[in-house]
Tab-separated table of C-alpha atoms in Angstrom:
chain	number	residue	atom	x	y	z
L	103	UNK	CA	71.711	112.347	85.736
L	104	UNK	CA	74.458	114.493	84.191
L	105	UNK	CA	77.948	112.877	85.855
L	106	UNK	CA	81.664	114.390	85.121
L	107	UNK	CA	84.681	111.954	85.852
L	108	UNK	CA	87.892	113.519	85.913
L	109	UNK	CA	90.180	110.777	85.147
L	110	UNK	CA	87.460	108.769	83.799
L	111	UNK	CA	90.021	107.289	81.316
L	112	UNK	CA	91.905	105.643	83.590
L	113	UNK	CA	91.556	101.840	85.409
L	114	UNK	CA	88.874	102.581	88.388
L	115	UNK	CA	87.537	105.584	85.582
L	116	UNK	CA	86.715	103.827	82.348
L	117	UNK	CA	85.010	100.658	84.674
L	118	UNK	CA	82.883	103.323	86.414
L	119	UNK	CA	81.960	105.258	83.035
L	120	UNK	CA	80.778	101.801	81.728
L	121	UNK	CA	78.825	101.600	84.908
L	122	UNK	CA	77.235	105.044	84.892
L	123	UNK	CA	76.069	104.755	80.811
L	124	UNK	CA	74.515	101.074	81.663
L	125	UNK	CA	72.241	102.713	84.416
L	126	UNK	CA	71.178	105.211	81.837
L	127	UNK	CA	73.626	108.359	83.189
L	128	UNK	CA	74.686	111.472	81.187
L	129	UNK	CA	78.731	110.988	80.980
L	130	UNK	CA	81.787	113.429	81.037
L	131	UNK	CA	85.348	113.179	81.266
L	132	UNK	CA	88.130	114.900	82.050
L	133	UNK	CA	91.202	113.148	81.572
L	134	UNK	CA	94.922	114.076	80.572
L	135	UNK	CA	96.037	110.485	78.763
L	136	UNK	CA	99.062	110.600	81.152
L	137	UNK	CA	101.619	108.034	79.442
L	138	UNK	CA	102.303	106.911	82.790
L	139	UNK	CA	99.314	105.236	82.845
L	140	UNK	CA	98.334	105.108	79.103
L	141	UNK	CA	101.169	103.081	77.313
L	142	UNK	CA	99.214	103.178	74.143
L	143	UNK	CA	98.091	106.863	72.193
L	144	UNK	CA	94.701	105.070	71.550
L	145	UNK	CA	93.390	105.665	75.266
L	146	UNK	CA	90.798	108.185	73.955
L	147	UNK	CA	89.442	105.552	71.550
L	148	UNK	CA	88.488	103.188	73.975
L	149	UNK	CA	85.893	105.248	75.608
L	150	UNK	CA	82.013	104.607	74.299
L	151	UNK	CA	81.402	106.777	71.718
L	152	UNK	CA	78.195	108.729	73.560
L	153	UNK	CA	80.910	110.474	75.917
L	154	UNK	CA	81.510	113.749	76.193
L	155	UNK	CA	85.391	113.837	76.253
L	156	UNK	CA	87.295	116.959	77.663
L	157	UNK	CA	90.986	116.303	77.075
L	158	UNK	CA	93.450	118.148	78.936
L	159	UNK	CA	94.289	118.880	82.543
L	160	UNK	CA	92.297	119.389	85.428
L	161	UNK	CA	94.657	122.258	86.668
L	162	UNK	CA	93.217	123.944	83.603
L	163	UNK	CA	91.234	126.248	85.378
L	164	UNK	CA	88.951	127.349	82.288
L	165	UNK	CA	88.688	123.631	80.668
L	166	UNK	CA	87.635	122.221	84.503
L	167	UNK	CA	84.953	125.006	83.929
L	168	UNK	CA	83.861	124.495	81.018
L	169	UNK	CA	83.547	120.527	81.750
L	170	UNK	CA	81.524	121.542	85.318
L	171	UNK	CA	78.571	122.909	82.875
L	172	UNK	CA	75.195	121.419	83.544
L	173	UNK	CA	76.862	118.865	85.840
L	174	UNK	CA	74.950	117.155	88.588
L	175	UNK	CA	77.581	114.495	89.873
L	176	UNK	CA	81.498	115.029	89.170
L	177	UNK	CA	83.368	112.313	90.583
L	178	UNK	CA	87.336	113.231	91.152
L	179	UNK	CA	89.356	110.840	90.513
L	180	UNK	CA	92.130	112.480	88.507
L	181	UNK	CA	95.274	112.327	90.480
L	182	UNK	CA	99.091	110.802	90.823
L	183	UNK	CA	99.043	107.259	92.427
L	184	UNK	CA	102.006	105.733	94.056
L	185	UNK	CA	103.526	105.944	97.460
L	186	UNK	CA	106.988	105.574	96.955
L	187	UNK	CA	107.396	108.363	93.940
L	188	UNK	CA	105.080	110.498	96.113
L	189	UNK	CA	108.308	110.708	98.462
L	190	UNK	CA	110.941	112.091	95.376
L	191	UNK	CA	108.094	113.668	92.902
L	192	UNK	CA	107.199	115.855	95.801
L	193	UNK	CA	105.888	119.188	93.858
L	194	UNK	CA	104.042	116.822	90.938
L	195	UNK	CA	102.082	115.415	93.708
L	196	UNK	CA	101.254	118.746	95.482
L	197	UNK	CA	100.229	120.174	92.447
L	198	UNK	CA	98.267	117.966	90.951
L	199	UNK	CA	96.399	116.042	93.502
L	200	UNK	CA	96.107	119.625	96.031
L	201	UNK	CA	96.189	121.855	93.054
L	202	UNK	CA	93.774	119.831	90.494
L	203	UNK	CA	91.155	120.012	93.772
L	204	UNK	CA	91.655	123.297	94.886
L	205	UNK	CA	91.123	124.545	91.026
L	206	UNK	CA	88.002	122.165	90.682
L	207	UNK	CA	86.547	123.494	94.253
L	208	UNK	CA	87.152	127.299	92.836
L	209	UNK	CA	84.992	126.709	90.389
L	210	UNK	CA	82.522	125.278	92.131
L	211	UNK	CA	82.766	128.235	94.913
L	212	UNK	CA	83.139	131.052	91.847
L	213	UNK	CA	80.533	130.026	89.523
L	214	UNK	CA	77.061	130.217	90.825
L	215	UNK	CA	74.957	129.147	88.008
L	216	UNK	CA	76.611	125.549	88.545
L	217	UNK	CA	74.098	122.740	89.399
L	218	UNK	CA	76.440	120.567	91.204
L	219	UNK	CA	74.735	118.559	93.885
L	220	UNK	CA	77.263	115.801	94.702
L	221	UNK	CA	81.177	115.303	94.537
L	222	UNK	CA	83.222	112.084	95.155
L	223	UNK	CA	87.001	112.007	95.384
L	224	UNK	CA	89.250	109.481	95.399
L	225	UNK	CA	91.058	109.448	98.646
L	226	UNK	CA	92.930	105.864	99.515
L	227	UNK	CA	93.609	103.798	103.042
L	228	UNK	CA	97.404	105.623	102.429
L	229	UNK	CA	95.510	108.183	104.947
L	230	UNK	CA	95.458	105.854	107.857
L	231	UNK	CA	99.010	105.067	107.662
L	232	UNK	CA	99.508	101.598	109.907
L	233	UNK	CA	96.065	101.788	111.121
L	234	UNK	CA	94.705	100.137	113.696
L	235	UNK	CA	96.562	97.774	115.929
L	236	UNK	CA	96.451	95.570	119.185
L	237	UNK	CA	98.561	95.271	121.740
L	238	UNK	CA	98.186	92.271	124.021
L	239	UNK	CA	99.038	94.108	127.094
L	240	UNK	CA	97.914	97.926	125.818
L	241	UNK	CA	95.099	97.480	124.280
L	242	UNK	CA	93.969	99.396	120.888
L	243	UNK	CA	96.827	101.590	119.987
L	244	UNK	CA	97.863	103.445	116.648
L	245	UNK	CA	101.525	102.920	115.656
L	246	UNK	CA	103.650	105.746	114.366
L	247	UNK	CA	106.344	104.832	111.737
L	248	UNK	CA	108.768	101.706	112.057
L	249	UNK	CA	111.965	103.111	112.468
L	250	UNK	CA	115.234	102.736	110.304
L	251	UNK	CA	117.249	100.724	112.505
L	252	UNK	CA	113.841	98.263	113.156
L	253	UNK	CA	113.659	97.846	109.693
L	254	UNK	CA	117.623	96.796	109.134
L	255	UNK	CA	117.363	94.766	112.101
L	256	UNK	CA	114.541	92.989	110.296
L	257	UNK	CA	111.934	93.752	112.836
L	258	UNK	CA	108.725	94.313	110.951
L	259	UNK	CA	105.968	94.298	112.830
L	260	UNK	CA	104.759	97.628	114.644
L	261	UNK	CA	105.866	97.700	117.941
L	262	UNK	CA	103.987	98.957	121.160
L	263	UNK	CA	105.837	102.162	121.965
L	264	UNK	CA	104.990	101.074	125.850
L	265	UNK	CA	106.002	97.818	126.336
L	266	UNK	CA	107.682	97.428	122.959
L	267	UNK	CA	105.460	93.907	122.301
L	268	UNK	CA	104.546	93.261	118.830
L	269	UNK	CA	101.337	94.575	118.208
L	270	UNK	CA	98.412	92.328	115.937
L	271	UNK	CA	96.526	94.401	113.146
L	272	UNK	CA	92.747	95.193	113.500
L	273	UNK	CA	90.499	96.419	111.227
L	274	UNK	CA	91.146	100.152	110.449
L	275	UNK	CA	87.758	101.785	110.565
L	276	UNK	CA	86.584	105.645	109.583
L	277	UNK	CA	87.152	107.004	112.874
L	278	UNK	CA	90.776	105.962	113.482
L	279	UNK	CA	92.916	108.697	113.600
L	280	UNK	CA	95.059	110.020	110.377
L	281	UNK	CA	98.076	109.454	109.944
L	282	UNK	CA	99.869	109.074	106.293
L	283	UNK	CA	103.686	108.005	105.969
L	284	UNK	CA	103.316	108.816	102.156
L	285	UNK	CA	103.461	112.283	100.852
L	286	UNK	CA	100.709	110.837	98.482
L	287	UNK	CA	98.537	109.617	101.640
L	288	UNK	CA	99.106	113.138	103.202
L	289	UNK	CA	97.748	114.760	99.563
L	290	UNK	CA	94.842	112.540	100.496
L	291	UNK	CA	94.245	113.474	103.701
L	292	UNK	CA	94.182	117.180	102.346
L	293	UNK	CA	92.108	116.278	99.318
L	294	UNK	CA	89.466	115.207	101.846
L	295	UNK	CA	89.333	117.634	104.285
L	296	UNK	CA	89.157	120.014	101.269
L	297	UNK	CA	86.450	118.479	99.755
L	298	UNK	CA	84.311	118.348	103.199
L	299	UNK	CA	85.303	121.995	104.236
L	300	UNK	CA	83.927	123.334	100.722
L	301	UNK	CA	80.769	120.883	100.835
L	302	UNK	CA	79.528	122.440	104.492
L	303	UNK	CA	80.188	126.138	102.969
L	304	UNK	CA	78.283	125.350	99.169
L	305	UNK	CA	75.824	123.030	100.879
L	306	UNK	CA	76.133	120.083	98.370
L	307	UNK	CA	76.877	116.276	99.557
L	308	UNK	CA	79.771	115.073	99.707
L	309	UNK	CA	81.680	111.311	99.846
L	310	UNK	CA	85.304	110.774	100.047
L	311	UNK	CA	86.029	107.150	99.177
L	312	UNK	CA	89.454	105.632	100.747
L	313	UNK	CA	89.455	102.990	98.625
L	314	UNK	CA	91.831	100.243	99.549
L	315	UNK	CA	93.950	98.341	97.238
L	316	UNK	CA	91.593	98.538	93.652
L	317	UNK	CA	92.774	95.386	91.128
L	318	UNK	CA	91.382	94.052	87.980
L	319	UNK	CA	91.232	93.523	84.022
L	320	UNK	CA	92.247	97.412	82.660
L	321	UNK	CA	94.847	97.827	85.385
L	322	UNK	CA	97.705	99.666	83.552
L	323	UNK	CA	100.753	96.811	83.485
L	324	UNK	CA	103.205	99.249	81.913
L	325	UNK	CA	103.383	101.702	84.581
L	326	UNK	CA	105.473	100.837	87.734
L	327	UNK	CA	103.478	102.388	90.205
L	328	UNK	CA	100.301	100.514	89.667
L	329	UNK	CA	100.197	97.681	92.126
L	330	UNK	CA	102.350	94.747	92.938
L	331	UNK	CA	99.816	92.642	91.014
L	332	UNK	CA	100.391	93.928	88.016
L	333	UNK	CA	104.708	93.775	88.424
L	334	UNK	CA	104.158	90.406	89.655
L	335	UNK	CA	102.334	89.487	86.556
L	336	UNK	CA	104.580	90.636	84.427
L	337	UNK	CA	107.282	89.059	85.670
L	338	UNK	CA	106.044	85.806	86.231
L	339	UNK	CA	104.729	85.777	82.865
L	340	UNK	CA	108.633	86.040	81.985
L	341	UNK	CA	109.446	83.256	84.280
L	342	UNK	CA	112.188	85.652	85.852
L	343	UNK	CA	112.872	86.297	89.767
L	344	UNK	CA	110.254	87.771	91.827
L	345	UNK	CA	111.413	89.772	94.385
L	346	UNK	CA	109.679	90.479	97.290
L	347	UNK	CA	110.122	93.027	100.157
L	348	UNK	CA	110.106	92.637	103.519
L	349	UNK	CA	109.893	88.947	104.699
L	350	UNK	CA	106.542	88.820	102.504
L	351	UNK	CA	104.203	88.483	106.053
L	352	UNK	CA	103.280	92.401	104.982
L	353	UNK	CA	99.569	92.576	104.000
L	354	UNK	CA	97.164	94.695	101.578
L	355	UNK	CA	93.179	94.611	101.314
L	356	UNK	CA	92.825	93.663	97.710
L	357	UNK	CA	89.494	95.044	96.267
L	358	UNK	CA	88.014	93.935	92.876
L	359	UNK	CA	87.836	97.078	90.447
L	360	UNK	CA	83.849	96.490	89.856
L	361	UNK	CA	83.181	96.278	93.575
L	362	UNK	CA	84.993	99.209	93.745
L	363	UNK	CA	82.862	100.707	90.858
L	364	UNK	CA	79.991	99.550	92.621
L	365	UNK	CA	80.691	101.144	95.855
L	366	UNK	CA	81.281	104.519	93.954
L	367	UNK	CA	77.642	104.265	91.695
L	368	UNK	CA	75.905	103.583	95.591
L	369	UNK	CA	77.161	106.632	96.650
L	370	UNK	CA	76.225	108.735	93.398
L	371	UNK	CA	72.767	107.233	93.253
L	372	UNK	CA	71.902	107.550	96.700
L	373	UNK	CA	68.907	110.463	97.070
L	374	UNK	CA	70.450	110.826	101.475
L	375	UNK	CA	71.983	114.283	101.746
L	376	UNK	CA	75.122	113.498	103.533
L	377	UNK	CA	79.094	114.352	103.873
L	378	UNK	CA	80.429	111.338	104.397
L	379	UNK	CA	83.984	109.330	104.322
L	380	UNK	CA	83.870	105.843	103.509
L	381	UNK	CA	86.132	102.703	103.466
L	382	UNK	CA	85.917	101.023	99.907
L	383	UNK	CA	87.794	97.166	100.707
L	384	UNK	CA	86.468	93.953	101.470
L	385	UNK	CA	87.908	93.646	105.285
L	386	UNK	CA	90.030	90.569	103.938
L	387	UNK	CA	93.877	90.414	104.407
L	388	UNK	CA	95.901	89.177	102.093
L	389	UNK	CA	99.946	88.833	102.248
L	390	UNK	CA	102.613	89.666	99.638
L	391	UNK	CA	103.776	86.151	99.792
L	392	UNK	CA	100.110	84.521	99.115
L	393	UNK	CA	99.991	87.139	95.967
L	394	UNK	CA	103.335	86.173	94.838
L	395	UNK	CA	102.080	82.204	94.994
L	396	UNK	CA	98.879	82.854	93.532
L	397	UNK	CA	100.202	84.428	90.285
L	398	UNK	CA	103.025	81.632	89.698
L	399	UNK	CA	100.087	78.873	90.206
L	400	UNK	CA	98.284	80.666	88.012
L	401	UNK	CA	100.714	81.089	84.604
L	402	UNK	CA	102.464	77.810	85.769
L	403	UNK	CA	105.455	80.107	86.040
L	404	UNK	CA	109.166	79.270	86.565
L	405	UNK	CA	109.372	82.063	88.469
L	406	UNK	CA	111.453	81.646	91.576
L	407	UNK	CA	110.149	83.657	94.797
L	408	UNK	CA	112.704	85.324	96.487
L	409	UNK	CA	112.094	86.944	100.279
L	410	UNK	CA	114.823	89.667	99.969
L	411	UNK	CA	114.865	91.344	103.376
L	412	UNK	CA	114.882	95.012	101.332
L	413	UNK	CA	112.455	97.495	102.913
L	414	UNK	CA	111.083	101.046	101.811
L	415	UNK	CA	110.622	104.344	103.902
L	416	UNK	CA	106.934	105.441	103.501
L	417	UNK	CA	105.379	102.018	103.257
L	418	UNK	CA	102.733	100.422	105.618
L	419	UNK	CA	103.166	96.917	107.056
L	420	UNK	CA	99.670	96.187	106.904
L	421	UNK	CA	96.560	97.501	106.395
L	422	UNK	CA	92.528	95.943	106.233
L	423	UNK	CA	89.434	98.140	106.493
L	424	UNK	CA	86.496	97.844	108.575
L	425	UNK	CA	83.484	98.349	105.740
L	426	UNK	CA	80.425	98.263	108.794
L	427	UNK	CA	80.189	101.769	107.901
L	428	UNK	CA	79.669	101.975	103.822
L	429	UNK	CA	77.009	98.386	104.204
L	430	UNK	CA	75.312	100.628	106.939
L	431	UNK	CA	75.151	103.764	104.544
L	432	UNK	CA	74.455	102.317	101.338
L	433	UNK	CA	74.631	98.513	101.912
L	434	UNK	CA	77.530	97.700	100.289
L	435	UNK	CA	78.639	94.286	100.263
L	436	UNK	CA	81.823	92.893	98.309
L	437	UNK	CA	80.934	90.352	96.065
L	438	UNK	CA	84.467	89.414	94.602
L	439	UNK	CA	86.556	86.929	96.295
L	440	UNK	CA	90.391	87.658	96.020
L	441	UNK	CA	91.180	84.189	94.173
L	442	UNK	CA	88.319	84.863	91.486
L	443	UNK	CA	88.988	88.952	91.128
L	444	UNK	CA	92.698	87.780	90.603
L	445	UNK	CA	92.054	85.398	88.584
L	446	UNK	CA	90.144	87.118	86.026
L	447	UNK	CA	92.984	89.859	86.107
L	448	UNK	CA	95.274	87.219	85.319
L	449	UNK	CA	93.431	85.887	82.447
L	450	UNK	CA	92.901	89.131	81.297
L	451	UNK	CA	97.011	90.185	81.849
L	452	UNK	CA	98.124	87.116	80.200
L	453	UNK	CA	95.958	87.989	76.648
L	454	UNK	CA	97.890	91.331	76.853
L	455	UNK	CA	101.209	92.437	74.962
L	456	UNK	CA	104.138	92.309	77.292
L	457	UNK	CA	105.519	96.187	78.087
L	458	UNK	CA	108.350	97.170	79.330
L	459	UNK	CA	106.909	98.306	82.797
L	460	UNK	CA	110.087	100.142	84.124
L	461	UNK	CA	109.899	98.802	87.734
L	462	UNK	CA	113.286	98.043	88.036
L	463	UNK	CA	113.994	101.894	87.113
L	464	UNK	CA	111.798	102.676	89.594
L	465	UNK	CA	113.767	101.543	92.016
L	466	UNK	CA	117.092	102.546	91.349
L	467	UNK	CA	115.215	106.167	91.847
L	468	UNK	CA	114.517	105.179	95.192
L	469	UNK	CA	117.727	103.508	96.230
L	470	UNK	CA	119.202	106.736	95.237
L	471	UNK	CA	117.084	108.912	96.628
L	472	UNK	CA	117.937	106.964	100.282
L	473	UNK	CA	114.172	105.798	100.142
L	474	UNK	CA	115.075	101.822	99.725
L	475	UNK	CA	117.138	99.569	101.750
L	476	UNK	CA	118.561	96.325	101.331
C-alpha cells in the first residue's frame, strides 16, 4: 500500500509514518518543517531513511501533485493547530487549513489518472464546541457560548438557556450537532464537509478523524500552541508558577499519540467502503487541575499551582467523546491510561533540552487582541 502523509513530520505524523513502514506500507510525506513546530533545522533527518520526502507546502498546487502520484492512501494532516491564535491569525488559518484542502481535493478532482482510493483528515473535537450537556430539569441540550459577563462573574459552567440551571457534561458523540467557538474548529468543520462532499462526487472512501486532545513523547515543547501538557512541563521542570485558567474544574479528553496512531492505521487498513466521521479519544475526563498535579508529582517540582480566575474567548469548558461509534466500525479500543501515556511523555520531556516555548508571548497577543481576561 502506497500512503502520502501531509504533515507526516510532525507529532501525530512521524508516530503514524513509523506505524505505516512497520506494517510493511509504501511512505510519503509532505511536510513544510514549520519552525513553529520544528524548533530544530534537523526535522527532515529524523524521518527513516526509506521515505519519500516532498518538502514544501501543501498549497503548492504542482508539488501536492506531484506527491499524489501512484498514491493509494493520503492521510491530511498538514494544518495550523491552536484555538486561541486561530481567533487573531485569522487569514493563516483560512488559507492553510481551507486552502491546503481545497488545493489537495483539486487535484484529486483534476487529475484522472490518480489511484487514490482513501483520504483521512485531521479534523479535532474543536467542531463540537461545548458538546453535549444535561440539564436536570431540560434534558439533553447543546450550549451555545458562555457569555462575557458569565465568565467575569466567574460562572463557568454552561448554563441551561431555559431555566438557567447548570448543566452536567455528557459524552459528545458523532451525531451531536456542530458547533465550533474557534475559528480553527470552524476550519474543521469545513475541512470535513469538504472532504465528504468531494468523496460522494470521486467515489473514493473517506474518514474524518476528530481526534480529541493527542499527547505523547515527540510533542513539540517549544511551540506555545501545542497543549497545556507540554507548557505545564516546561514550567514545572523550572520550578516556576503554573498558572491555570479558569478555576481549573475545566476538562479535556487526553488521548495517547499511539492510540491515536492506531485509530488512524484501522481506518487506512480497513478493506469497508465507507465515508465516515469518527471520534478518536478515550471517553475519559480529565481536569486542568488533575494535569497540573500530575506533572508537579511527577518532576517533584517546586512549582506552585495557582487558580487565576483568567478566562479566554473561544475556549470550551469541557469536552469527552463518546468512541461507541469508531469500536463499532473498526473496533477500536484505547489502550493507554492517562497516568501511564503522561507519564511516559514526562519521562520523555524531562530527557529533552529546555526551549524557550514563548507561551507567555502568546498571551500578551491575546490580552491585546481583547481575547483574554483576567
Amino acid at each position: 500500500m502506497n500512503v502520502l502523509v501531509t504533515g507526516g513530520a510532525g507529532f501525530i505524523g512521524a508516530h503514524l509514518v513509523r506505524k505505516l513502514l512497520s506494517e510493511g506500507c509504501s511512505v510519503s510525506v509532505l511536510d513544510n518543517f514549520s519552525s513553529q513546530i520544528h524548533n530544530d533545522s534537523h526535522a527532515a533527518s529524523d524521518l527513516a531513511a526509506d521515505v519519500n520526502l516532498f518538502t514544501g507546502d501543501v498549497r503548492d498546487h504542482e508539488l501536492v501533485g506531484r506527491a499524489l502520484s501512484d498514491q493509494d492512501v493520503v492521510v491530511h494532516l498538514a494544518a495550523e493547530t491552536g484555538t486561541g491564535q486561530s481567533m487573531y491569525a485569522v487569514r493563516q488559518y483560512q488559507d492553510v487549513n481551507i486552502g491546503g484542502t481545497s488545493v489537495l481535493l483539486d487535484v484529486l478532482m483534476n487529475q484522472s489518472k490518480l489511484g487514490v482510493q482513501k483520504l483521512l483528515i485531521a479534523s479535532s473535537r474543536a467542531v463540537y464546541g461545548e458538546g453535549r450537556y444535561r440539564c436536570p430539569n431540560h434534558g439533553v441540550l447543546y450550549p451555545s457560548e458562555r457569555n462575557l459577563d458569565q465568565l467575569r462573574a466567574s460562572q463557568f459552567e454552561p448554563l441551561c438557556p431555559v431555566c438557567k440551571a447548570i448543566c452536567t457534561p455528557e459524552a459528545t458523540g458523532e451525531d451531536s450537532p456542530i458547533h465550533p467557538l474557534s475559528f480553527y474548529g470552524l476550519t474543521k468543520s469545513v475541512q470535513e464537509q469538504m472532504t465528504i462532499m468531494f468523496a460522494k462526487t470521486r467515489g473514493f472512501d473517506a474518514y474524518a478523524l476528530r481526534y480529541q486532545n493527542v499527547y505523547g513523547p515527540g510533542q513539540s515543547l517549544s511551540n506555545p500552541y501545542t497543549g497545556i501538557l507540554a507548557i505545564f512541563s516546561n514550567v514545572a521542570r523550572a520550578n516556576s508558577e503554573i498558572n491555570i485558567f479558569e478555576d481549573g474544574k475545566e476538562s479535556r479528553d487526553f488521548i495517547f499519540v499511539e492510540d491515536a496512531v492506531e485509530a488512524t492505521w484501522r481506518c487506512i487498513k480497513t478493506e469497508v467502503h465507507a465515508i465516515e466521521l469518527l471520534n478518536v479519544g478515550t471517553g475519559q475526563q480529565t481536569t486542568v487541575m488533575q494535569v497540573a498535579h500530575e506533572i508537579v508529582r511527577f518532576f517533584d517540582s517546586a512549582s506552585r499551582i495557582k487558580v487565576t480566575g483568567a478566562f479566554r474567548l473561544g475556549d470550551i469548558r469541557h469536552n469527552f467523546a463518546d468512541i461507541s461509534k469508531i469500536h463499532q466500525t473498526l473496533g477500536f479500543v484505547p489502550k493507554v491510561s492517562f497516568r501511564d501515556g503522561l507519564n511516559q511523555f514526562l519521562s520523555w520531556a524531562s530527557s529533552q533540552d529546555f526551549f524557550s516555548s514563548k507561551y507567555e508571548s502568546s498571551l500578551v497577543e491575546l490580552r491585546e487582541r481583547g481575547l483574554l481576561h483576567g
